CSV table of C-alpha atoms in Angstrom, one decimal:
chain,number,residue,atom,x,y,z
A,1,UNK,CA,23.6,-4.2,-93.2
A,2,UNK,CA,24.5,-1.4,-90.7
A,3,UNK,CA,28.4,-0.2,-90.1
A,4,UNK,CA,30.1,-2.1,-87.6
A,5,UNK,CA,33.7,-2.8,-86.2
A,6,UNK,CA,34.3,-6.2,-85.0
A,7,UNK,CA,36.8,-7.9,-82.7
A,8,UNK,CA,36.9,-10.7,-80.1
A,9,UNK,CA,39.9,-11.2,-78.1
A,10,UNK,CA,38.9,-14.5,-76.3
A,11,UNK,CA,40.8,-17.5,-77.1
A,12,UNK,CA,38.5,-20.7,-77.4
A,13,UNK,CA,39.7,-24.1,-76.7
A,14,UNK,CA,36.8,-26.6,-77.7
A,15,UNK,CA,36.4,-30.2,-77.1
A,16,UNK,CA,36.6,-33.3,-75.1
A,17,UNK,CA,39.7,-33.2,-72.9
A,18,UNK,CA,40.8,-29.6,-73.6
A,19,UNK,CA,41.1,-28.6,-69.9
A,20,UNK,CA,43.7,-31.4,-69.5
A,21,UNK,CA,45.4,-30.5,-72.6
A,22,UNK,CA,45.6,-26.9,-72.4
A,23,UNK,CA,45.0,-25.4,-68.8
A,24,UNK,CA,48.5,-25.8,-67.7
A,25,UNK,CA,50.3,-23.8,-70.2
A,26,UNK,CA,47.6,-21.0,-70.4
A,27,UNK,CA,48.1,-20.4,-66.6
A,28,UNK,CA,51.9,-20.6,-66.9
A,29,UNK,CA,52.4,-16.8,-66.3
A,30,UNK,CA,50.2,-16.9,-63.1
A,31,UNK,CA,51.5,-18.1,-59.7
A,32,UNK,CA,48.4,-17.4,-57.5
A,33,UNK,CA,44.9,-18.1,-58.9
A,34,UNK,CA,41.5,-17.3,-57.7
A,35,UNK,CA,39.6,-20.1,-58.3
A,36,UNK,CA,36.0,-19.1,-58.7
A,37,UNK,CA,32.7,-21.2,-58.7
A,38,UNK,CA,29.2,-21.6,-57.5
A,39,UNK,CA,27.4,-24.0,-55.1
A,40,UNK,CA,30.0,-26.8,-55.2
A,41,UNK,CA,28.6,-29.0,-58.1
A,42,UNK,CA,32.0,-29.3,-59.7
A,43,UNK,CA,33.1,-30.9,-56.4
A,44,UNK,CA,30.5,-33.7,-57.0
A,45,UNK,CA,30.9,-34.2,-60.7
A,46,UNK,CA,34.7,-34.5,-60.7
A,47,UNK,CA,35.7,-31.2,-62.5
A,48,UNK,CA,37.2,-29.5,-59.3
A,49,UNK,CA,39.3,-32.4,-58.7
A,50,UNK,CA,40.7,-32.3,-62.3
A,51,UNK,CA,41.2,-28.8,-62.4
A,52,UNK,CA,42.7,-28.4,-58.9
A,53,UNK,CA,45.1,-31.3,-59.7
A,54,UNK,CA,46.5,-29.8,-62.8
A,55,UNK,CA,47.1,-26.5,-61.0
A,56,UNK,CA,48.7,-28.0,-58.0
A,57,UNK,CA,50.8,-30.2,-60.1
A,58,UNK,CA,51.9,-27.0,-62.0
A,59,UNK,CA,52.9,-25.5,-58.7
A,60,UNK,CA,50.2,-22.9,-58.5
A,61,UNK,CA,48.7,-21.3,-55.1
A,62,UNK,CA,44.9,-21.6,-55.2
A,63,UNK,CA,42.8,-19.1,-53.4
A,64,UNK,CA,38.9,-20.3,-53.5
A,65,UNK,CA,36.1,-18.0,-54.1
A,66,UNK,CA,33.1,-20.2,-53.9
A,67,UNK,CA,29.3,-19.8,-53.5
A,68,UNK,CA,28.5,-17.6,-56.6
A,69,UNK,CA,24.8,-17.4,-57.0
A,70,UNK,CA,22.4,-17.6,-59.9
A,71,UNK,CA,21.9,-14.0,-60.0
A,72,UNK,CA,25.4,-12.8,-58.8
A,73,UNK,CA,25.1,-9.7,-56.6
A,74,UNK,CA,27.3,-6.4,-56.2
A,75,UNK,CA,28.2,-7.6,-52.6
A,76,UNK,CA,29.6,-10.8,-53.9
A,77,UNK,CA,31.4,-8.9,-56.5
A,78,UNK,CA,33.0,-6.8,-53.8
A,79,UNK,CA,33.7,-9.8,-51.7
A,80,UNK,CA,35.6,-11.5,-54.5
A,81,UNK,CA,37.5,-8.4,-55.3
A,82,UNK,CA,38.7,-7.9,-51.5
A,83,UNK,CA,39.9,-11.6,-51.6
A,84,UNK,CA,41.7,-11.1,-54.8
A,85,UNK,CA,43.5,-8.1,-53.5
A,86,UNK,CA,44.3,-9.5,-50.0
A,87,UNK,CA,45.7,-12.7,-51.6
A,88,UNK,CA,47.8,-10.9,-54.2
A,89,UNK,CA,46.2,-12.9,-56.9
A,90,UNK,CA,47.4,-12.7,-60.3
A,91,UNK,CA,44.7,-14.6,-62.4
A,92,UNK,CA,41.0,-15.5,-61.7
A,93,UNK,CA,39.8,-18.8,-63.2
A,94,UNK,CA,36.1,-19.0,-63.3
A,95,UNK,CA,34.5,-22.6,-63.4
A,96,UNK,CA,30.9,-22.6,-64.1
A,97,UNK,CA,28.2,-20.9,-66.3
A,98,UNK,CA,27.0,-17.5,-66.8
A,99,UNK,CA,26.6,-16.4,-63.3
A,100,UNK,CA,30.2,-17.4,-62.3
A,101,UNK,CA,31.6,-15.9,-65.5
A,102,UNK,CA,29.6,-12.6,-65.3
A,103,UNK,CA,30.7,-12.4,-61.4
A,104,UNK,CA,34.4,-13.1,-62.4
A,105,UNK,CA,34.3,-10.4,-65.2
A,106,UNK,CA,33.2,-7.8,-62.5
A,107,UNK,CA,35.7,-8.9,-59.9
A,108,UNK,CA,38.6,-8.8,-62.4
A,109,UNK,CA,37.7,-4.9,-62.6
A,110,UNK,CA,36.9,-4.3,-59.0
A,111,UNK,CA,40.1,-5.9,-57.9
A,112,UNK,CA,42.1,-3.3,-59.9
A,113,UNK,CA,39.6,-0.3,-60.0
A,114,UNK,CA,40.1,2.4,-57.1
A,115,UNK,CA,36.6,3.5,-57.4
A,116,UNK,CA,33.0,2.2,-57.1
A,117,UNK,CA,32.4,-0.2,-60.3
A,118,UNK,CA,28.8,-0.1,-59.9
A,119,UNK,CA,28.5,3.6,-60.1
A,120,UNK,CA,31.0,4.1,-62.6
A,121,UNK,CA,30.4,1.1,-64.9
A,122,UNK,CA,27.1,-0.4,-64.2
A,123,UNK,CA,24.5,2.4,-63.1
A,124,UNK,CA,25.9,4.0,-66.4
A,125,UNK,CA,28.2,3.2,-69.2
A,126,UNK,CA,31.8,4.1,-68.6
A,127,UNK,CA,35.3,3.7,-70.2
A,128,UNK,CA,37.6,1.3,-68.5
A,129,UNK,CA,41.2,2.6,-68.6
A,130,UNK,CA,42.2,0.2,-65.7
A,131,UNK,CA,43.8,-3.1,-66.8
A,132,UNK,CA,41.5,-5.6,-65.3
A,133,UNK,CA,43.0,-8.8,-63.6
A,134,UNK,CA,43.6,-11.4,-66.2
A,135,UNK,CA,40.7,-13.9,-66.4
A,136,UNK,CA,40.2,-17.4,-67.8
A,137,UNK,CA,36.8,-19.5,-67.7
A,138,UNK,CA,36.0,-23.2,-67.9
A,139,UNK,CA,32.5,-23.4,-69.3
A,140,UNK,CA,30.4,-26.3,-67.4
A,141,UNK,CA,26.8,-24.8,-68.4
A,142,UNK,CA,25.7,-23.7,-72.1
A,143,UNK,CA,23.3,-20.9,-71.9
A,144,UNK,CA,24.7,-17.3,-71.7
A,145,UNK,CA,27.6,-17.2,-74.2
A,146,UNK,CA,29.3,-15.0,-71.5
A,147,UNK,CA,32.7,-17.0,-72.2
A,148,UNK,CA,33.3,-15.0,-75.4
A,149,UNK,CA,32.2,-11.4,-74.5
A,150,UNK,CA,32.9,-8.8,-71.7
A,151,UNK,CA,29.3,-8.7,-70.8
A,152,UNK,CA,28.4,-9.2,-67.1
A,153,UNK,CA,24.8,-8.8,-65.6
A,154,UNK,CA,25.1,-7.9,-61.8
A,155,UNK,CA,22.2,-7.4,-59.4
A,156,UNK,CA,22.3,-4.5,-56.9
A,157,UNK,CA,20.3,-5.7,-54.1
A,158,UNK,CA,20.1,-2.5,-52.2
A,159,UNK,CA,18.7,-0.7,-55.3
A,160,UNK,CA,16.8,-3.5,-56.7
A,161,UNK,CA,18.5,-3.1,-60.1
A,162,UNK,CA,19.8,-5.8,-62.3
A,163,UNK,CA,21.9,-4.5,-65.1
A,164,UNK,CA,24.3,-5.9,-67.7
A,165,UNK,CA,27.0,-4.1,-69.5
A,166,UNK,CA,29.4,-5.6,-72.2
A,167,UNK,CA,33.0,-4.0,-72.1
A,168,UNK,CA,35.5,-5.6,-74.4
A,169,UNK,CA,38.3,-5.3,-72.0
A,170,UNK,CA,36.4,-7.9,-69.5
A,171,UNK,CA,36.7,-10.6,-72.4
A,172,UNK,CA,38.1,-13.7,-70.8
A,173,UNK,CA,41.8,-14.3,-72.1
A,174,UNK,CA,40.8,-17.8,-72.7
A,175,UNK,CA,37.7,-20.1,-72.5
A,176,UNK,CA,38.0,-23.9,-72.0
A,177,UNK,CA,35.0,-25.5,-73.4
A,178,UNK,CA,34.5,-29.3,-73.0
A,179,UNK,CA,30.9,-30.3,-74.0
A,180,UNK,CA,31.3,-33.5,-71.6
A,181,UNK,CA,31.4,-31.1,-68.6
A,182,UNK,CA,27.9,-30.1,-69.2
A,183,UNK,CA,26.6,-33.8,-68.9
A,184,UNK,CA,25.9,-33.4,-65.1
A,185,UNK,CA,23.7,-30.3,-65.3
A,186,UNK,CA,20.3,-31.0,-63.9
A,187,UNK,CA,17.8,-31.0,-66.9
A,188,UNK,CA,16.0,-28.1,-65.7
A,189,UNK,CA,18.9,-25.9,-65.7
A,190,UNK,CA,20.0,-27.4,-69.0
A,191,UNK,CA,16.5,-26.6,-70.7
A,192,UNK,CA,16.4,-23.0,-69.1
A,193,UNK,CA,20.1,-22.3,-70.3
A,194,UNK,CA,19.3,-23.6,-73.7
A,195,UNK,CA,16.1,-21.2,-74.0
A,196,UNK,CA,18.3,-18.2,-73.1
A,197,UNK,CA,20.5,-19.2,-75.9
A,198,UNK,CA,17.2,-19.0,-78.2
A,199,UNK,CA,16.2,-15.6,-76.5
A,200,UNK,CA,19.6,-14.2,-77.1
A,201,UNK,CA,19.4,-14.9,-81.0
A,202,UNK,CA,15.7,-13.9,-81.1
A,203,UNK,CA,16.4,-10.6,-79.5
A,204,UNK,CA,19.0,-10.0,-82.2
A,205,UNK,CA,16.9,-11.2,-85.2
A,206,UNK,CA,13.7,-9.3,-84.3
A,207,UNK,CA,15.5,-6.1,-85.0
A,208,UNK,CA,16.3,-3.6,-88.0
A,209,UNK,CA,17.5,-3.9,-90.6
A,210,UNK,CA,14.9,-6.2,-91.9
A,211,UNK,CA,16.4,-6.4,-95.4
A,212,UNK,CA,18.4,-9.6,-96.7
A,213,UNK,CA,21.5,-9.5,-94.4
A,214,UNK,CA,24.0,-12.3,-93.3
A,215,UNK,CA,23.4,-11.9,-89.8
A,216,UNK,CA,19.5,-13.1,-90.1
A,217,UNK,CA,20.6,-16.0,-92.5
A,218,UNK,CA,23.1,-17.0,-89.5
A,219,UNK,CA,20.7,-16.4,-86.8
A,220,UNK,CA,17.9,-18.6,-88.6
A,221,UNK,CA,20.1,-21.6,-88.8
A,222,UNK,CA,21.3,-21.1,-85.0
A,223,UNK,CA,17.7,-21.1,-83.9
A,224,UNK,CA,17.1,-24.5,-85.8
A,225,UNK,CA,20.1,-25.8,-84.3
A,226,UNK,CA,19.1,-24.8,-80.8
A,227,UNK,CA,15.7,-26.3,-81.3
A,228,UNK,CA,16.7,-29.6,-82.7
A,229,UNK,CA,19.7,-30.1,-80.4
A,230,UNK,CA,17.6,-29.2,-77.2
A,231,UNK,CA,15.1,-31.9,-78.0
A,232,UNK,CA,18.0,-34.6,-78.6
A,233,UNK,CA,19.6,-33.4,-75.3
A,234,UNK,CA,16.3,-33.9,-73.4
A,235,UNK,CA,16.0,-37.5,-74.8
A,236,UNK,CA,19.7,-38.3,-74.1
A,237,UNK,CA,21.6,-36.0,-71.7
A,238,UNK,CA,24.9,-37.5,-72.7
A,239,UNK,CA,24.5,-37.2,-76.5
A,240,UNK,CA,27.8,-35.4,-77.0
A,241,UNK,CA,26.6,-34.1,-80.7
A,242,UNK,CA,23.5,-32.4,-79.1
A,243,UNK,CA,25.8,-31.1,-76.2
A,244,UNK,CA,28.6,-29.8,-78.3
A,245,UNK,CA,26.1,-28.1,-80.8
A,246,UNK,CA,24.2,-26.5,-78.0
A,247,UNK,CA,27.6,-25.2,-76.4
A,248,UNK,CA,28.8,-23.9,-79.5
A,249,UNK,CA,25.2,-22.3,-80.3
A,250,UNK,CA,25.5,-20.4,-76.9
A,251,UNK,CA,28.9,-19.0,-77.9
A,252,UNK,CA,27.8,-17.9,-81.4
A,253,UNK,CA,24.7,-16.3,-79.9
A,254,UNK,CA,26.8,-13.9,-77.9
A,255,UNK,CA,30.1,-13.6,-79.3
A,256,UNK,CA,29.0,-10.5,-81.0
A,257,UNK,CA,29.1,-12.0,-84.7
A,258,UNK,CA,25.4,-12.2,-85.2
A,259,UNK,CA,25.0,-8.7,-83.9
A,260,UNK,CA,27.1,-7.1,-86.5
A,261,UNK,CA,25.0,-4.9,-88.8
A,262,UNK,CA,21.8,-5.3,-86.3
A,263,UNK,CA,20.0,-2.8,-84.2
A,264,UNK,CA,19.3,-5.5,-81.4
A,265,UNK,CA,16.4,-5.4,-79.3
A,266,UNK,CA,16.8,-7.1,-75.9
A,267,UNK,CA,13.6,-5.3,-74.4
A,268,UNK,CA,12.4,-8.8,-73.1
A,269,UNK,CA,16.0,-9.2,-71.4
A,270,UNK,CA,15.2,-5.7,-69.8
A,271,UNK,CA,11.9,-6.8,-68.6
A,272,UNK,CA,13.4,-10.2,-67.2
A,273,UNK,CA,16.3,-8.6,-65.5
A,274,UNK,CA,14.0,-6.4,-63.5
A,275,UNK,CA,11.6,-9.5,-62.7
A,276,UNK,CA,14.6,-11.2,-61.5
A,277,UNK,CA,15.7,-8.2,-59.4
A,278,UNK,CA,12.7,-8.2,-57.6
A,279,UNK,CA,11.9,-11.9,-57.3
A,280,UNK,CA,15.3,-13.7,-57.9
A,281,UNK,CA,13.5,-16.0,-60.4
A,282,UNK,CA,15.4,-18.3,-63.0
A,283,UNK,CA,16.7,-16.1,-66.0
A,284,UNK,CA,15.8,-18.8,-68.8
A,285,UNK,CA,12.4,-19.4,-67.1
A,286,UNK,CA,11.5,-15.8,-66.9
A,287,UNK,CA,12.3,-15.3,-70.5
A,288,UNK,CA,10.1,-18.4,-71.6
A,289,UNK,CA,7.3,-16.7,-70.0
A,290,UNK,CA,7.8,-13.3,-71.3
A,291,UNK,CA,8.7,-13.8,-75.0
A,292,UNK,CA,5.3,-15.0,-76.5
A,293,UNK,CA,3.6,-12.3,-74.8
A,294,UNK,CA,5.8,-9.5,-75.8
A,295,UNK,CA,6.0,-10.9,-79.5
A,296,UNK,CA,2.1,-10.6,-79.8
A,297,UNK,CA,2.6,-6.9,-78.7
A,298,UNK,CA,5.0,-6.1,-81.3
A,299,UNK,CA,4.7,-8.4,-84.3
A,300,UNK,CA,2.6,-6.2,-86.4
A,301,UNK,CA,5.5,-3.4,-86.5
A,302,UNK,CA,8.0,-6.2,-87.5
A,303,UNK,CA,5.6,-8.3,-89.7
A,304,UNK,CA,7.9,-9.3,-92.3
A,305,UNK,CA,10.6,-10.7,-90.1
A,306,UNK,CA,8.0,-12.7,-88.1
A,307,UNK,CA,6.8,-14.2,-91.3
A,308,UNK,CA,10.4,-15.3,-92.0
A,309,UNK,CA,10.5,-16.7,-88.3
A,310,UNK,CA,7.5,-18.7,-89.0
A,311,UNK,CA,8.7,-20.1,-92.4
A,312,UNK,CA,12.4,-20.5,-92.0
A,313,UNK,CA,12.7,-21.4,-88.3
A,314,UNK,CA,9.5,-23.4,-87.6
A,315,UNK,CA,8.8,-24.7,-91.4
A,316,UNK,CA,5.4,-23.3,-91.4
A,317,UNK,CA,3.7,-23.4,-94.8
A,318,UNK,CA,1.6,-20.5,-96.0
A,319,UNK,CA,-1.1,-22.6,-97.3
A,320,UNK,CA,-3.3,-19.5,-97.7
A,321,UNK,CA,-2.4,-17.7,-94.7
A,322,UNK,CA,-2.1,-14.0,-94.4
A,323,UNK,CA,1.0,-12.4,-93.3
A,324,UNK,CA,-0.3,-11.7,-90.0
A,325,UNK,CA,-1.8,-15.3,-89.6
A,326,UNK,CA,1.6,-16.6,-90.6
A,327,UNK,CA,3.3,-14.4,-87.9
A,328,UNK,CA,1.0,-15.5,-85.3
A,329,UNK,CA,1.6,-19.1,-86.1
A,330,UNK,CA,5.2,-18.6,-85.5
A,331,UNK,CA,4.7,-17.1,-82.3
A,332,UNK,CA,2.4,-19.9,-81.3
A,333,UNK,CA,4.8,-22.6,-82.5
A,334,UNK,CA,7.4,-20.9,-80.1
A,335,UNK,CA,4.7,-21.0,-77.1
A,336,UNK,CA,4.1,-24.6,-77.9
A,337,UNK,CA,8.0,-25.4,-77.9
A,338,UNK,CA,8.1,-23.6,-74.3
A,339,UNK,CA,5.5,-25.9,-73.0
A,340,UNK,CA,7.1,-29.0,-74.8
A,341,UNK,CA,10.4,-28.5,-73.0
A,342,UNK,CA,8.7,-27.9,-69.7
A,343,UNK,CA,9.4,-24.4,-69.1
A,344,UNK,CA,6.7,-22.2,-67.1
A,345,UNK,CA,4.3,-20.3,-69.2
A,346,UNK,CA,3.0,-17.7,-66.6
A,347,UNK,CA,4.4,-15.6,-63.8
A,348,UNK,CA,2.6,-17.6,-61.2
A,349,UNK,CA,4.1,-20.9,-62.6
A,350,UNK,CA,7.4,-18.9,-62.0
A,351,UNK,CA,6.6,-18.6,-58.5
A,352,UNK,CA,5.5,-14.8,-58.7
A,353,UNK,CA,2.2,-14.4,-56.3
A,354,UNK,CA,2.0,-10.8,-55.7
A,355,UNK,CA,0.5,-9.2,-58.8
A,356,UNK,CA,0.6,-5.9,-57.0
A,357,UNK,CA,4.4,-5.6,-57.5
A,358,UNK,CA,4.2,-5.6,-61.2
A,359,UNK,CA,3.7,-1.9,-61.5
A,360,UNK,CA,6.7,-1.2,-59.7
A,361,UNK,CA,8.7,-3.8,-61.8
A,362,UNK,CA,7.2,-2.2,-64.9
A,363,UNK,CA,8.2,1.2,-63.9
A,364,UNK,CA,11.9,0.2,-63.3
A,365,UNK,CA,12.4,-1.5,-66.7
A,366,UNK,CA,14.8,0.2,-69.2
A,367,UNK,CA,13.3,0.9,-72.5
A,368,UNK,CA,15.3,-0.6,-75.4
A,369,UNK,CA,15.7,1.7,-78.6
A,370,UNK,CA,16.0,-1.5,-80.6
A,371,UNK,CA,12.6,-2.7,-80.1
A,372,UNK,CA,10.4,-2.8,-83.4
A,373,UNK,CA,7.8,-1.1,-81.2
A,374,UNK,CA,8.8,1.5,-78.4
A,375,UNK,CA,7.7,0.4,-75.2
A,376,UNK,CA,6.3,2.4,-72.5
A,377,UNK,CA,5.9,1.4,-68.8
A,378,UNK,CA,2.2,1.2,-69.2
A,379,UNK,CA,2.5,-1.2,-72.1
A,380,UNK,CA,5.2,-3.2,-70.3
A,381,UNK,CA,2.7,-3.5,-67.3
A,382,UNK,CA,0.1,-4.7,-69.6
A,383,UNK,CA,2.6,-7.5,-70.8
A,384,UNK,CA,3.3,-8.5,-67.3
A,385,UNK,CA,-0.2,-8.7,-66.3
A,386,UNK,CA,-1.0,-10.7,-69.2
A,387,UNK,CA,1.8,-13.2,-68.2
A,388,UNK,CA,0.6,-13.4,-64.7
């Protein structure tokens, strides 16, 4: 394993009823909270009423920050920061999935930082010396794993750039995770979020080192768990066992544990981010289109790992297959699973109709140093055209 330093500062409160049990004491030092959420589904499923009731009973002042979109924009971040400052907010409470959590992390920094956080922390890596506004999150969608890291993916619409950065200082102070809160998530969103979990694990797994290491062993178990439990959750959306496993799979994929000792790839995410910046497509769906095609471009450079993937994740027997045939069988199994769970398999299915924009998207993609095969804009364009 490569050398590493590990820390995760987020306290996790996991299980049915955890919001009712812990929220009041976790917010005791705050008097005015910025209550952040997305399109309003939490008002339909009862989560809003439960949370607001707890806060009001504790005498808190609630400032609402709603309408956070699926791909949060820098303009929305600035709106939240302005509201937090004007209202003298002393804590942010984000309720939702990855988009809400990511937006809230950026707001927590922007509310306290005097400069332009895009220029200083997202356009390029920076060093956060400002103390961000305290943030807590209540997770309602399993997918990004954003509850236990400092990562935030923000879209700058003016520049047509979608960028993610992970700053440990932006980790939420606490994460309340009740799997039953995910029951009301529409199936399409649940499936795409679950594929994002699988993608996060694969992006870490398919990278050096390839020698026997703890992280790869954990990731194979996590990938099998996501596949097994997603199938169960599709059959029964209120299967608590499946939902709780998917929720913790999501956290484990992005709480930095599996990344220890690994180089990490995330080239597929780089491509999807720019695809999303230009088309505003669903993140998990975009990844589902890209992954099999990308892997057919790089499997020879990481052949031993793709063989392990086929055998240890998908249970494919060698039965006389060469390493290359086994590796391709594993990629085919991934592609078949994507079809099985109903995700798109082409950019046209994703809603992209203008093939001419693909060159501009390819040219704008960041190149990952962790990929088994160093990509070029030309090869990224090949991948996008094959996906079309």
